[in-house]
mmCIF file of C-alpha atoms in Angstrom:
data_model
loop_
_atom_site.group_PDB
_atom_site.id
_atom_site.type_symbol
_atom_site.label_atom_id
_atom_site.label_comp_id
_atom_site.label_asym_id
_atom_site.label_seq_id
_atom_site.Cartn_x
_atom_site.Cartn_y
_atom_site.Cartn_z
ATOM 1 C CA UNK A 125 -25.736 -14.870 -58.225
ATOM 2 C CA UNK A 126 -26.024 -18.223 -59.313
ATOM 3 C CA UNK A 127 -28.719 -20.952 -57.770
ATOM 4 C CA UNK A 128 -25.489 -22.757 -56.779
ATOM 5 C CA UNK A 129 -24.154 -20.014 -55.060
ATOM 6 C CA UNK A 130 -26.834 -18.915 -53.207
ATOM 7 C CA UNK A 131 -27.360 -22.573 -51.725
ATOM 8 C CA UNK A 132 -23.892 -22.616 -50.838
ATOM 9 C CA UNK A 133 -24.087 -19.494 -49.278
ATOM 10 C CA UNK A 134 -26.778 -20.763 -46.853
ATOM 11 C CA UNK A 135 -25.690 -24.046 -45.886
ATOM 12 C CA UNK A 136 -22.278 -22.171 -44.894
ATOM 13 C CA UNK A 137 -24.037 -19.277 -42.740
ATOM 14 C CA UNK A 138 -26.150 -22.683 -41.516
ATOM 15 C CA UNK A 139 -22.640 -23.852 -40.298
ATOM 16 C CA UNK A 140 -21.840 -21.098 -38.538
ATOM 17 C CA UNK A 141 -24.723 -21.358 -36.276
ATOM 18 C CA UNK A 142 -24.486 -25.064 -35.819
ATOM 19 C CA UNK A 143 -21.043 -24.516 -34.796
ATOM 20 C CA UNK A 144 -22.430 -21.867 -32.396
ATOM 21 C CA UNK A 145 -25.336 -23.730 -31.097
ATOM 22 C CA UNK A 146 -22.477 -26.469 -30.220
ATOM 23 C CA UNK A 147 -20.630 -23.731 -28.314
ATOM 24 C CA UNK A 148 -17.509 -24.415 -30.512
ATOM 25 C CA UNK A 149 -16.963 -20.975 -31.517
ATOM 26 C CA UNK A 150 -14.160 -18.657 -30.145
ATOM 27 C CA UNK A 151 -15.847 -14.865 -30.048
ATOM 28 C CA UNK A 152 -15.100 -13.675 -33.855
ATOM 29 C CA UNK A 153 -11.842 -15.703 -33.821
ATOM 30 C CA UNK A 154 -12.163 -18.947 -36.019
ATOM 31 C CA UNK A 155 -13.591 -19.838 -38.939
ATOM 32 C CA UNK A 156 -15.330 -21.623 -42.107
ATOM 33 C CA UNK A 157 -15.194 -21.561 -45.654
ATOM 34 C CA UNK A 158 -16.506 -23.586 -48.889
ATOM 35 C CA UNK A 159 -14.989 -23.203 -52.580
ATOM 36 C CA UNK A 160 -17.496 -22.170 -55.212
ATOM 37 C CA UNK A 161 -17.741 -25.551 -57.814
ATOM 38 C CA UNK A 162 -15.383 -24.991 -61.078
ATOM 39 C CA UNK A 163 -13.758 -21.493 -59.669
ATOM 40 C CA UNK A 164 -10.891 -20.267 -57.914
ATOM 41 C CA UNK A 165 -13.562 -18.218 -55.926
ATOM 42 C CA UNK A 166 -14.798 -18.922 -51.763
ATOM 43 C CA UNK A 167 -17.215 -17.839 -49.741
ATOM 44 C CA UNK A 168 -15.903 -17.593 -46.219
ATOM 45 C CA UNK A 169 -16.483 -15.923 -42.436
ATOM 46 C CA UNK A 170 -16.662 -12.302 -42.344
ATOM 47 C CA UNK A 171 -14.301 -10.380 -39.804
ATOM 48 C CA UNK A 172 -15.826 -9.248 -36.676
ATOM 49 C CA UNK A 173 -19.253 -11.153 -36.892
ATOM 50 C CA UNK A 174 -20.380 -13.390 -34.260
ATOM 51 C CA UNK A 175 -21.110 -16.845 -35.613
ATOM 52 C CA UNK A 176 -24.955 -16.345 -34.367
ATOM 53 C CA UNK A 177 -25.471 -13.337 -36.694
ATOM 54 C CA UNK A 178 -23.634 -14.896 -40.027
ATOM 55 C CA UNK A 179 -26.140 -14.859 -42.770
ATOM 56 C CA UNK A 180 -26.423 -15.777 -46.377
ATOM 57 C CA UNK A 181 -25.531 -12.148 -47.075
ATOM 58 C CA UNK A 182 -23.109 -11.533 -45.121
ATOM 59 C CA UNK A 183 -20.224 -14.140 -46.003
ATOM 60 C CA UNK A 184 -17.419 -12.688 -48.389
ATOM 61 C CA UNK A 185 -16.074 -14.172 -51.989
ATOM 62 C CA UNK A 186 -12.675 -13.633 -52.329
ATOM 63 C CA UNK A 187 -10.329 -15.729 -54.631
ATOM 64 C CA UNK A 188 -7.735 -17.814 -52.903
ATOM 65 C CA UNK A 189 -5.652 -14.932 -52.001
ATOM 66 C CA UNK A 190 -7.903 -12.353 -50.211
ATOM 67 C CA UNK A 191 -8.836 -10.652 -53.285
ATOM 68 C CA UNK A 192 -12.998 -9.621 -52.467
ATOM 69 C CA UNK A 193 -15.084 -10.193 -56.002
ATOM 70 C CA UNK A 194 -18.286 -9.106 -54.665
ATOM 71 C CA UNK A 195 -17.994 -6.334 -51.623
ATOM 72 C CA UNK A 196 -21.019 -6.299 -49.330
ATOM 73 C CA UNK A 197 -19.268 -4.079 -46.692
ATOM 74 C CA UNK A 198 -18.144 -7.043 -44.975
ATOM 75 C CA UNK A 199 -13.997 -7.209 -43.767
ATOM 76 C CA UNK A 200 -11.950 -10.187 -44.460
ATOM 77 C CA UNK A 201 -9.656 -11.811 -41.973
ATOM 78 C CA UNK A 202 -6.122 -12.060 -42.396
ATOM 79 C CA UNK A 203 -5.748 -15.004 -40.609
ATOM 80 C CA UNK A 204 -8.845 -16.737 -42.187
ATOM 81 C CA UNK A 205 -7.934 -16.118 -46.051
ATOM 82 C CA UNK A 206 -4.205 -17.040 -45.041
ATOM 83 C CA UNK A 207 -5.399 -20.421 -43.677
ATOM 84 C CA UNK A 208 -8.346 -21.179 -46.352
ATOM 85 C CA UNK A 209 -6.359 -19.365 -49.209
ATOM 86 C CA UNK A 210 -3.757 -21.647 -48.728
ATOM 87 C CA UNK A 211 -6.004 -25.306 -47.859
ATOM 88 C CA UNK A 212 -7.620 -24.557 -51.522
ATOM 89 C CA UNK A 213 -4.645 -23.566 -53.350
ATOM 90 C CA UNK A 214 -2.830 -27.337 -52.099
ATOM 91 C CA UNK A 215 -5.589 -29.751 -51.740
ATOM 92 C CA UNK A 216 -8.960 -30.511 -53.511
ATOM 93 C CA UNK A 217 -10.929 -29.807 -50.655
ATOM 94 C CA UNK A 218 -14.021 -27.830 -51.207
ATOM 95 C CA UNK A 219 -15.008 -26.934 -47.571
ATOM 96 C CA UNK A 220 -12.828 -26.515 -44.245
ATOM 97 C CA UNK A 221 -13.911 -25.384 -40.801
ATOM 98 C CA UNK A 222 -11.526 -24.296 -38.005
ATOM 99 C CA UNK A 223 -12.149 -23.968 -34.179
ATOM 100 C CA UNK A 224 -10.467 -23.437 -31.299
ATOM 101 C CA UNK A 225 -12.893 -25.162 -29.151
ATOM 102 C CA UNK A 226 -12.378 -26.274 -25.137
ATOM 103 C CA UNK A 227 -12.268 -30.105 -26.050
ATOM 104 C CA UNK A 228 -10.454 -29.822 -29.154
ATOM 105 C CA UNK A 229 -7.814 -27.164 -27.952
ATOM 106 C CA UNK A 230 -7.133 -29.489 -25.024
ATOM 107 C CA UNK A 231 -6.785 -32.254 -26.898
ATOM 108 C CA UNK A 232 -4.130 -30.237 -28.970
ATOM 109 C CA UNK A 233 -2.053 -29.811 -26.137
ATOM 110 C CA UNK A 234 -1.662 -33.191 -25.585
ATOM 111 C CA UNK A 235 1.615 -35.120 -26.500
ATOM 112 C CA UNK A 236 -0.244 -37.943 -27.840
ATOM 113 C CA UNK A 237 -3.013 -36.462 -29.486
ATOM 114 C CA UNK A 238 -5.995 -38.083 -30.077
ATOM 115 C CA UNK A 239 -6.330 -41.266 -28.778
ATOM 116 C CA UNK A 240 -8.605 -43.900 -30.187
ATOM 117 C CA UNK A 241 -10.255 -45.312 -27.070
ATOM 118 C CA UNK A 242 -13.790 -44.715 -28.436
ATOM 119 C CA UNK A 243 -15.936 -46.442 -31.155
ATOM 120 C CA UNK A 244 -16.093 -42.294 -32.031
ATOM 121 C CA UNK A 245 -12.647 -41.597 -32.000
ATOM 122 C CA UNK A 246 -12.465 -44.678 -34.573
ATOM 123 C CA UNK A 247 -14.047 -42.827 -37.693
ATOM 124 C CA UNK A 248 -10.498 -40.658 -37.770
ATOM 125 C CA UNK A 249 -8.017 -43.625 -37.689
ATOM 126 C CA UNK A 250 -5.391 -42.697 -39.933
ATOM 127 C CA UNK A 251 -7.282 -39.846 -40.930
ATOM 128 C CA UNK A 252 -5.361 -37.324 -38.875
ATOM 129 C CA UNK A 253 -2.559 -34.693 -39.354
ATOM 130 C CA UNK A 254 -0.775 -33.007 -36.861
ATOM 131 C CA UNK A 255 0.903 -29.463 -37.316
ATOM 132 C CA UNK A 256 3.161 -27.778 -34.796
ATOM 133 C CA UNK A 257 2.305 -24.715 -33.609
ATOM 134 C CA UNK A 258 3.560 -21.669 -35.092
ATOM 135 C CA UNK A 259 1.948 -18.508 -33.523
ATOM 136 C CA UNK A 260 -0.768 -16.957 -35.587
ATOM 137 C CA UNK A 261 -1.650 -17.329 -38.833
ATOM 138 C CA UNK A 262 -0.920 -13.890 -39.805
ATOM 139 C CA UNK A 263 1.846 -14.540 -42.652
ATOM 140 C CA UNK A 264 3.199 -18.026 -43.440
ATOM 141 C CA UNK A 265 1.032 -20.336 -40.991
ATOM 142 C CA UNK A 266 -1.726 -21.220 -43.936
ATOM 143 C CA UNK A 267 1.049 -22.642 -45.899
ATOM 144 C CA UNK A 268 2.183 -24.832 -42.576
ATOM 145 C CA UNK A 269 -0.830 -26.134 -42.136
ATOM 146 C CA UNK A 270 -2.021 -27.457 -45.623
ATOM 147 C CA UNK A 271 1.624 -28.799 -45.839
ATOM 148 C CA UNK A 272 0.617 -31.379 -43.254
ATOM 149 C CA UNK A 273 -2.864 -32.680 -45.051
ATOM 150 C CA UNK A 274 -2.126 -35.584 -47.322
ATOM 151 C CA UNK A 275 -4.506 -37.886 -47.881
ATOM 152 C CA UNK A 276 -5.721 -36.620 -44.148
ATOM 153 C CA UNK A 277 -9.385 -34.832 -44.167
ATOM 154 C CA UNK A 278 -8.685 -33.609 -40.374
ATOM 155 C CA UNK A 279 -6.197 -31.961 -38.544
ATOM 156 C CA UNK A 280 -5.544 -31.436 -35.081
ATOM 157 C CA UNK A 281 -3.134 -28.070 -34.747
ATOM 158 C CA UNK A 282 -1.134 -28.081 -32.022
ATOM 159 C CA UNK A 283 -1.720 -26.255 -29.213
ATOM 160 C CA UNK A 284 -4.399 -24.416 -31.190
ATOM 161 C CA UNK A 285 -7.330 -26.201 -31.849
ATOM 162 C CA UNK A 286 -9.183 -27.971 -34.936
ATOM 163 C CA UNK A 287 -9.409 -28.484 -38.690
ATOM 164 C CA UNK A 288 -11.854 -30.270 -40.503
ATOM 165 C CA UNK A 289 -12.069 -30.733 -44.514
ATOM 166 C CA UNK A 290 -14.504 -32.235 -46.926
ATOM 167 C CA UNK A 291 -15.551 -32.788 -50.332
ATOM 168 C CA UNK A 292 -18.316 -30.685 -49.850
ATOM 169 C CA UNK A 293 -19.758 -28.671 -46.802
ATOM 170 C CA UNK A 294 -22.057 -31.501 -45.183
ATOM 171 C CA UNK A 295 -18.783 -33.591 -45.493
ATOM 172 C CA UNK A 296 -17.047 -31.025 -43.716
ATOM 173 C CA UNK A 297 -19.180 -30.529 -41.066
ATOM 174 C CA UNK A 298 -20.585 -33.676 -40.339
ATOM 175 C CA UNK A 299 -16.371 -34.707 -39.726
ATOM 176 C CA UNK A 300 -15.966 -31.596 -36.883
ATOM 177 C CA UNK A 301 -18.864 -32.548 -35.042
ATOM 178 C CA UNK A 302 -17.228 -36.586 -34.759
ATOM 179 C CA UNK A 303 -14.018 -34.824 -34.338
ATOM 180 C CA UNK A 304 -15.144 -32.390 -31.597
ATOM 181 C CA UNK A 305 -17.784 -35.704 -29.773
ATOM 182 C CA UNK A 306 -14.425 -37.965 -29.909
ATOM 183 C CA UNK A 307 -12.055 -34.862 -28.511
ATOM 184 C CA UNK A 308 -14.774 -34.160 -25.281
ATOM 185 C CA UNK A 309 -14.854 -38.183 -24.396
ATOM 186 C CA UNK A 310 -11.256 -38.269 -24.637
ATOM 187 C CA UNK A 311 -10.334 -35.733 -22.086
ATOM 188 C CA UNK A 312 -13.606 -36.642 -19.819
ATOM 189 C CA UNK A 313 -11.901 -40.390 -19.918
ATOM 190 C CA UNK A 314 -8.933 -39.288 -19.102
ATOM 191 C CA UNK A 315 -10.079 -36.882 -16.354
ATOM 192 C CA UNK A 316 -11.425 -40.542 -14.235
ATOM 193 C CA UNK A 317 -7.406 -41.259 -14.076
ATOM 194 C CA UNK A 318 -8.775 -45.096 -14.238
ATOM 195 C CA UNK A 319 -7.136 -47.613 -16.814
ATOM 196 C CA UNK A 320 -7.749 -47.241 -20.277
ATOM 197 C CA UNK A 321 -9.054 -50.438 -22.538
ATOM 198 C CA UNK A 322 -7.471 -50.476 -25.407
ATOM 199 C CA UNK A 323 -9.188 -51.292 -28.937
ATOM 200 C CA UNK A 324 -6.651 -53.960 -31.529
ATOM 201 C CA UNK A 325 -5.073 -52.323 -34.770
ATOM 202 C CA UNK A 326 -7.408 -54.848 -36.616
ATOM 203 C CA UNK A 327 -10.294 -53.448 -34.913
ATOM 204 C CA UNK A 328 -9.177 -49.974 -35.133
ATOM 205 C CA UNK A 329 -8.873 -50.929 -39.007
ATOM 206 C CA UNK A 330 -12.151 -52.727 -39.601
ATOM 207 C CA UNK A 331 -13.962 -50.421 -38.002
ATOM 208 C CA UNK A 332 -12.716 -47.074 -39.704
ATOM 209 C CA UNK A 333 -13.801 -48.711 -43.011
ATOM 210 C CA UNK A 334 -16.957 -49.425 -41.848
ATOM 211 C CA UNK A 335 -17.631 -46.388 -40.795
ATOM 212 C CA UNK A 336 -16.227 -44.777 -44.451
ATOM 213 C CA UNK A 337 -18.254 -47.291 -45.913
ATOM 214 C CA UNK A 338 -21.721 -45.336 -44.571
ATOM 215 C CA UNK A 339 -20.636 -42.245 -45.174
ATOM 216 C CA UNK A 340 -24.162 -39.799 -45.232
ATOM 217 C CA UNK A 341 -22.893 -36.316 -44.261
ATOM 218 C CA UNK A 342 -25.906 -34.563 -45.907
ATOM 219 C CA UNK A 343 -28.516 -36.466 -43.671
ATOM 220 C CA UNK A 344 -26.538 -35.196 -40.430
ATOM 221 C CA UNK A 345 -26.220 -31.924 -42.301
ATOM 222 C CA UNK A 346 -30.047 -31.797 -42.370
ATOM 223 C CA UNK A 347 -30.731 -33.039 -39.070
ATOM 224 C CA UNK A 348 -27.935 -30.569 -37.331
ATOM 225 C CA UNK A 349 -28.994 -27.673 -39.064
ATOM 226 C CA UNK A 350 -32.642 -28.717 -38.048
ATOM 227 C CA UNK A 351 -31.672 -28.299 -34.764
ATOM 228 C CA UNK A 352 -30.680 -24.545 -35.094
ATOM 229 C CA UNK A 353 -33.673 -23.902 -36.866
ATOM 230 C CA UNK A 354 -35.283 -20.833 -35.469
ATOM 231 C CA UNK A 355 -33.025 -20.122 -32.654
ATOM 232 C CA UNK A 356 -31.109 -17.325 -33.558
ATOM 233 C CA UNK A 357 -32.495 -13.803 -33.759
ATOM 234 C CA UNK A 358 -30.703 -13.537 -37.834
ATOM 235 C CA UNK A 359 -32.090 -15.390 -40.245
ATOM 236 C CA UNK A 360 -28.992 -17.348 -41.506
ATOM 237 C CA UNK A 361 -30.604 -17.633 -45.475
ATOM 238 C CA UNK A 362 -30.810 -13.731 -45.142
#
């Protein structure tokens, strides 16, 4: 295994527990992947392990369509390679993470979406696809979904939950945990029933590209994976 690889493999099972540790994980039911540079290989969530006891180890490479190159005993997900397979095989993403989280599923299941009421909300203007819901993604919903991604690197799914992409896996994550902040102060706004203040399409617009213009996903990569840091019974680098 390459040095690439293996640091690869550990910021991913990192991932896993930050999404944990954020309580955005759904039992064994969602999940994360990253591409391997210059292959048509991924590393992505095993089947039937809790996001709190992914490691290094454990994560499965598989090409983009379910294919495992290196078997560690671990089971792939149909619905996981049939979403991932198909992101990879349509976009040049190298990293997506899916959740069906409280905040972001209710957000989902709202007509309008999300709503940019929020400074937060802000860093996705214009950045967001929306797919209908389609049941689940155990034959042709992969393909739905990375039909809807343009020049979008998030997705809300409707009635369904979350999808985040990046150039890398810090980009990826450091997007779902704005994505998932702006989701939970939408719906707690919205729970006060009060009037909303709205924020200008010129403000909306100046203040997305400010916020793309300070773009550092690996420092809050560091500093949410230092938060996990010794929590978890599994060593995630194992």
């Amino acid at each position: 295994m390459s040095n690439i690889e293996q640091d690869l493999r550990e910021k991913l099972a990192a991932t896993h527990h930050v999404i944990h540790y954020n309580g955005w994980d759904d039992l064994l039911a969602t999940h994360i992947s990253v591409r391997v540079p210059d292959t048509d290989h991924i590393l992505i969530t095993p089947m039937d392990v809790a996001f709190e006891c992914v490691s290094a180890s454990k994560l499965i490479k598989c090409d983009l369509s379910g294919n495992i190159i290196s078997d560690n005993g671990q089971a792939l997900m149909p619905q996981a390679i049939n979403i991932h397979g198909e992101l990879y095989k349509r976009t040049n993403i190298m990293s997506a993470i899916h959740t069906h989280s409280l905040y972001g599923s209710a957000v989902s299941a709202l007509e309008e979406g999300l709503l940019f009421l929020t400074q937060e909300s802000l860093r996705f203007y214009n950045d967001v696809a929306y797919c209908d819901y389609g049941g689940l993604a155990l034959e042709n919903e992969g393909k739905r979904i990375a039909a809807v991604l343009e020049h979008e690197r998030v997705a809300i799914l409707r009635n369904h939950g979350l999808l985040s992409t990046g150039r890398s896996i810090e980009e990826a994550l450091y997007l779902h945990y704005y994505l998932e902040f702006a989701c939970e102060l939408q719906i707690k706004i919205m729970a006060t029933n009060s009037k909303l203040v709205p924020i200008s399409e010129a403000m909306c617009q100046q203040t997305k590209a400010q916020f793309d213009s300070i773009l550092t996903p690996e420092y809050e990569f560091n500093a949410l994976v230092q938060r996990i840091e010794g929590l978890s019974e599994v060593d995630y680098r194992e």
